[in-house]
Short mmCIF file of C-alpha atoms in Angstrom, two decimals:
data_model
loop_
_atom_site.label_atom_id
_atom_site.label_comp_id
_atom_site.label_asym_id
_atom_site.label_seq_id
_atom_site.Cartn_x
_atom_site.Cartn_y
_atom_site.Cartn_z
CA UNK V 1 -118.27 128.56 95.97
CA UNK V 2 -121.01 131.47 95.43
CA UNK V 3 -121.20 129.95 91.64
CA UNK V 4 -121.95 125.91 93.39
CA UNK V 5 -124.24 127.87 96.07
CA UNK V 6 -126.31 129.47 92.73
CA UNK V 7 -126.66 126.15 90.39
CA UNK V 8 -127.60 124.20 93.95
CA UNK V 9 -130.56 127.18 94.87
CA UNK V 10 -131.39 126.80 90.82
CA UNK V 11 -131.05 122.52 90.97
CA UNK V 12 -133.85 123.02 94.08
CA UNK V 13 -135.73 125.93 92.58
CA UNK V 14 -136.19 123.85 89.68
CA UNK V 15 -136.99 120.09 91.29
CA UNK V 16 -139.89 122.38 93.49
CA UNK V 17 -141.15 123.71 90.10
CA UNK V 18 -141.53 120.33 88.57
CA UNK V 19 -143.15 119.07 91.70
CA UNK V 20 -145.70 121.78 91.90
CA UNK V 21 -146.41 121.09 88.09
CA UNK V 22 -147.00 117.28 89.01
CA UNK V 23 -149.21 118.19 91.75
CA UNK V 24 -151.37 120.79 89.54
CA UNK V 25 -151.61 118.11 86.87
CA UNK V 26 -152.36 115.23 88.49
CA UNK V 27 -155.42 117.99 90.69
CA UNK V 28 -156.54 118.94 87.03
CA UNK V 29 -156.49 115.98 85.30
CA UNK V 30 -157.29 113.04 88.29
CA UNK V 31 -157.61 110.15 85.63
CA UNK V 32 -153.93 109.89 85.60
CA UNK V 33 -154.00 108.28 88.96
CA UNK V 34 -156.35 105.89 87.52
CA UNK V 35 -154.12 103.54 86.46
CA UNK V 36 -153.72 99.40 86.81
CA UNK V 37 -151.06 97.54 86.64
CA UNK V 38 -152.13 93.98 85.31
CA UNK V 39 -150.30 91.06 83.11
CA UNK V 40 -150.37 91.27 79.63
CA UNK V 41 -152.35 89.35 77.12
CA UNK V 42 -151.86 88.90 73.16
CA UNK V 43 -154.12 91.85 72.55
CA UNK V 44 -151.79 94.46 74.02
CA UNK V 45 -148.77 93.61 72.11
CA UNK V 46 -149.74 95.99 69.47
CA UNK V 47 -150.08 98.48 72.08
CA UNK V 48 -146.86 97.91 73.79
CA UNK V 49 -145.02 98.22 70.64
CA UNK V 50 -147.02 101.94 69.83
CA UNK V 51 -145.88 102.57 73.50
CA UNK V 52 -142.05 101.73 72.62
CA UNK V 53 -142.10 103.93 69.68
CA UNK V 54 -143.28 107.31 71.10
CA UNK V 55 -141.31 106.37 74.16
CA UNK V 56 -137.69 104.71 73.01
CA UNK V 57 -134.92 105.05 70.20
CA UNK V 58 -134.39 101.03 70.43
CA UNK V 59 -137.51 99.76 68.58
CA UNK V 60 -138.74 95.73 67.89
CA UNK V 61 -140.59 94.11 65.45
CA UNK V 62 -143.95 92.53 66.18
CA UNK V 63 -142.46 88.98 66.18
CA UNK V 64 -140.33 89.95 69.10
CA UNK V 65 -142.84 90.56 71.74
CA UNK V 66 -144.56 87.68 70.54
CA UNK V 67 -141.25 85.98 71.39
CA UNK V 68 -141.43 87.00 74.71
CA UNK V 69 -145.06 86.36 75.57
CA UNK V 70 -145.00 82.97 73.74
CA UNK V 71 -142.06 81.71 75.98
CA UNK V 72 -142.46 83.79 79.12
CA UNK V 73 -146.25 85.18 79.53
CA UNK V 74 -146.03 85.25 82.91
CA UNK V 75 -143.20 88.42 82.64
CA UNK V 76 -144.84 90.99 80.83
CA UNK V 77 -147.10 93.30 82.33
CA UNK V 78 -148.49 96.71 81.07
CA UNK V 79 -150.56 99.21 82.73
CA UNK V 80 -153.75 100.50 81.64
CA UNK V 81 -155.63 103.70 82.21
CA UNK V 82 -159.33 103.97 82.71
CA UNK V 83 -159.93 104.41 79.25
CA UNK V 84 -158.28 101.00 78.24
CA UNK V 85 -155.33 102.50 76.86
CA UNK V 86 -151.94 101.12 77.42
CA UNK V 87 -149.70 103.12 78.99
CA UNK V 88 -146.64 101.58 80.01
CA UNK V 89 -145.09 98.20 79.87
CA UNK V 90 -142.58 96.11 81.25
CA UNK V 91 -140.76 92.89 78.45
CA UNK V 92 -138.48 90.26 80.26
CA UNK V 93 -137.90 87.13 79.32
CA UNK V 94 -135.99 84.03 81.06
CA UNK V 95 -132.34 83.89 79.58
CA UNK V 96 -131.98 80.41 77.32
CA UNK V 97 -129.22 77.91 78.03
CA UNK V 98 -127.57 80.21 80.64
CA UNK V 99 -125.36 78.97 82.95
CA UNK V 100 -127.31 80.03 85.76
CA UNK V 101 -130.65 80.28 85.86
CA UNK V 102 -132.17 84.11 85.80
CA UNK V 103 -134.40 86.86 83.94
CA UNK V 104 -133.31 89.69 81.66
CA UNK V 105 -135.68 93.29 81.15
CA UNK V 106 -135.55 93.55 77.74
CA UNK V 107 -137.54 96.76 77.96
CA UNK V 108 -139.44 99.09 80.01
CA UNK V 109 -141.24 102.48 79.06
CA UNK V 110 -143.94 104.64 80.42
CA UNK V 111 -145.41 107.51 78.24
CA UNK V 112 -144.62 111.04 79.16
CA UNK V 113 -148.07 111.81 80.42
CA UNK V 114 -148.10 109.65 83.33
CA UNK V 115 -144.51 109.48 84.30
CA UNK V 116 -143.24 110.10 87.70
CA UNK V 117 -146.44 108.50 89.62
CA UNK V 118 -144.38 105.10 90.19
CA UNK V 119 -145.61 103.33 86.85
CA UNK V 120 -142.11 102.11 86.12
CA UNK V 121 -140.80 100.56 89.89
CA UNK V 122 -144.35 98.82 90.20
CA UNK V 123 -144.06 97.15 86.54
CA UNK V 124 -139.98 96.31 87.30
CA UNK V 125 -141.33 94.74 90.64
CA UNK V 126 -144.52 92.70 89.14
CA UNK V 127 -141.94 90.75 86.53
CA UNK V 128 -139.22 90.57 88.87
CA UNK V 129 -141.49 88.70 91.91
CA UNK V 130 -142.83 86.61 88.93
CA UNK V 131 -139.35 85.41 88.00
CA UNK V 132 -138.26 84.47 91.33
CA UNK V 133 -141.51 82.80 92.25
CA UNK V 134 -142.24 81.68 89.22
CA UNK V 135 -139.22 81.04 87.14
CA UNK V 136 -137.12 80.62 90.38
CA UNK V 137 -134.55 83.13 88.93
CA UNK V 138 -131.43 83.46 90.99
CA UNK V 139 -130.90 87.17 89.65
CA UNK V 140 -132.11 89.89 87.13
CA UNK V 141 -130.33 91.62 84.48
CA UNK V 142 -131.02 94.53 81.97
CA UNK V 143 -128.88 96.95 80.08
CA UNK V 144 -129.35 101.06 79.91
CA UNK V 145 -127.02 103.83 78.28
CA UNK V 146 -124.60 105.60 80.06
CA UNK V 147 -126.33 108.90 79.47
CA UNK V 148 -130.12 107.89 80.45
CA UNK V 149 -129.26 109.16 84.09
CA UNK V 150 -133.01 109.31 85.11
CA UNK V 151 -132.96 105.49 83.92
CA UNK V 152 -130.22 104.43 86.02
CA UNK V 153 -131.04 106.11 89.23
CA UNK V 154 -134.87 104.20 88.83
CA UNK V 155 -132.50 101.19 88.49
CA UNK V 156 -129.82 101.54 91.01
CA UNK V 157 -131.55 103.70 93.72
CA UNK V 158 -134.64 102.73 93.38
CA UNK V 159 -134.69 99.23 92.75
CA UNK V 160 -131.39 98.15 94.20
CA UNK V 161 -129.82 97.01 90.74
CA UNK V 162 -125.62 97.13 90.47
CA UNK V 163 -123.54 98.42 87.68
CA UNK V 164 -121.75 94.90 86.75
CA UNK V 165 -120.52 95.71 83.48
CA UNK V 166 -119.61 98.20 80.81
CA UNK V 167 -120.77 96.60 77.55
CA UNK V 168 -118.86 99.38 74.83
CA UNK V 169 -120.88 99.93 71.63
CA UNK V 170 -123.91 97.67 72.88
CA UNK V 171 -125.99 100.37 71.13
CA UNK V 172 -126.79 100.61 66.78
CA UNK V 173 -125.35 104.41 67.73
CA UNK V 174 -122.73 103.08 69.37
CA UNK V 175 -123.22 104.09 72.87
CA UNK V 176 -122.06 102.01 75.74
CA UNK V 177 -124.29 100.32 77.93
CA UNK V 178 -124.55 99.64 82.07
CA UNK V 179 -124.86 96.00 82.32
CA UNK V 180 -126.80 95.83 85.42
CA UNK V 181 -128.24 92.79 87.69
CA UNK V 182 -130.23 92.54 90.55
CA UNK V 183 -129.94 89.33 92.98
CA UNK V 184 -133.21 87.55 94.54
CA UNK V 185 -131.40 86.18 97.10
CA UNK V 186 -127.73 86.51 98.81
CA UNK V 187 -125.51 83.68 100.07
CA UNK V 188 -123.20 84.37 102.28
CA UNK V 189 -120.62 81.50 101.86
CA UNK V 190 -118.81 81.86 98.84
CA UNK V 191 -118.24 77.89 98.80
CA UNK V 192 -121.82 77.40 97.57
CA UNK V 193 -121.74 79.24 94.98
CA UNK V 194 -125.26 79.38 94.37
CA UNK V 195 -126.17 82.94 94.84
CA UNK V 196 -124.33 86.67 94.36
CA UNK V 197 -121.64 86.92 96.91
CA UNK V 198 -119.99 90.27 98.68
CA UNK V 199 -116.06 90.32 99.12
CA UNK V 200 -113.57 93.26 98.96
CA UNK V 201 -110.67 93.85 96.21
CA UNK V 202 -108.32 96.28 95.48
CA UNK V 203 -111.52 98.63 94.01
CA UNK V 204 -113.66 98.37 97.22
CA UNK V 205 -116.88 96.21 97.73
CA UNK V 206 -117.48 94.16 94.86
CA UNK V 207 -120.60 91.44 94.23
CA UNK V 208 -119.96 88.73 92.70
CA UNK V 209 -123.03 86.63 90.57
CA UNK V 210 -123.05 82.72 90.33
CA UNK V 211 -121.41 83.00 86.86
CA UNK V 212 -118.07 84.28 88.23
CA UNK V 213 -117.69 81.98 91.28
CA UNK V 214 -114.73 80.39 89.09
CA UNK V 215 -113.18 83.72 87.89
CA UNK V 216 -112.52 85.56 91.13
CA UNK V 217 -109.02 87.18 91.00
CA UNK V 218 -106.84 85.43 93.54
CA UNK V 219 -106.34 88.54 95.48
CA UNK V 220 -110.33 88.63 96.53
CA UNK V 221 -110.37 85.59 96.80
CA UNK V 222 -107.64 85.62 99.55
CA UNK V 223 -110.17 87.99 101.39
CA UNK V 224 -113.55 86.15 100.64
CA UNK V 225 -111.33 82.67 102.13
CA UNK V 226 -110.42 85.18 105.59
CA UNK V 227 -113.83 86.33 105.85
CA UNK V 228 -115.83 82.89 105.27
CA UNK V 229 -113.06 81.78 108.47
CA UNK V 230 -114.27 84.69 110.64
CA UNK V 231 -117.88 83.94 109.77
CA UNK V 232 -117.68 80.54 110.91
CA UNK V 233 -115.49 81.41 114.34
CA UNK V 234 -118.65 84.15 114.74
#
């Protein structure tokens, strides 16, 4: 117990430390708050790419992003200091001949200088309102490693995203990847199938995406069948 008390007091001692570091920074240097977060044209791709290599291990070629903004402009955004520099970016696309219709982050990366101001939740947030306004997108995936903790909780916590998969080996290193989705909207009779769908299993609470409406093990779908009967006697 005295050993949990000490890493807990060093745990706050050091979050308070960081805090008061970001605070002193952002009072010295004030241009890091001047920031925008705008769509991204053809002329930033170059930038976006330098901005993936200082700030990610899983690097594209130019005719990638290119990809992306030829097919799905409306996706990417980056954000630009007040010196015209590019500072952080978000790439999604709109998944081709999926079942169900729905976007996918390819990447996202902010560089270290002007992390932990909310660059990264306002870029997820500008591509993910444009895919379900724009591309009417029923849900959202992306993938992130198991160990890029700081990742996942901007993902989960943050931004409401749910661990749906473990993809083993997704990475060249061979680390495993969270496949995680996000879903615009929630239905809640599972007979429609059209949208992500809560029911209970043996595991606990469990969401179901329009691509498994067929596959749900018989046992949850006993309880989905008991609880769409109580919803409708409600």
């Amino acid at each position: 117990r005295l050993r949990l008390r000490l890493r807990l007091r060093l745990r706050l001692r050091l979050r308070l430390r960081l805090r008061l570091r970001l605070r002193l920074r952002l009072r010295l240097r004030p241009e890091i708050m001047a920031v925008s977060i705008r769509p991204a044209t053809a002329e930033d791709l170059l930038q976006m790419q330098s901005t993936n290599l200082w700030c990610l291990p899983e690097n594209y070629q130019m005719k990638y992003y290119y990809y992306h903004y030829v097919t799905c402009p409306q996706l990417l955004h980056v954000a630009e200091d007040h010196k015209g520099r590019i500072v952080g970016y978000v790439l999604a696309k709109m998944e081709e001949e999926a079942v169900v219709n729905h976007g996918h982050i390819t990447s996202l990366a902010v560089r270290r200088t002007h992390r932990k101001i909310g660059l990264a939740t306002n870029l997820m947030k500008n591509s993910q309102k444009c895919m379900e306004d724009v591309m009417s997108a029923e849900y959202v995936s992306l993938h992130v490693r198991e160990s890029n903790r700081a990742a996942f909780h901007l993902y989960n916590e943050t931004l409401g995203y749910i661990k749906y998969d473990v993809e083993c080996g997704y990475y060249a290193d061979g680390e495993d990847a969270y496949d995680m989705r996000k879903p615009f909207k929630l239905e809640s009779n599972l007979g429609g199938g059209k949208y992500a769908r809560d029911f209970l299993d043996r595991d606990g609470l469990i969401r179901m995406f329009p691509d498994d409406v067929d596959s749900i093990p018989p046992e949850a779908a006993e309880v989905a069948a008991e609880l769409q009967i109580a919803e409708a006697a409600d």
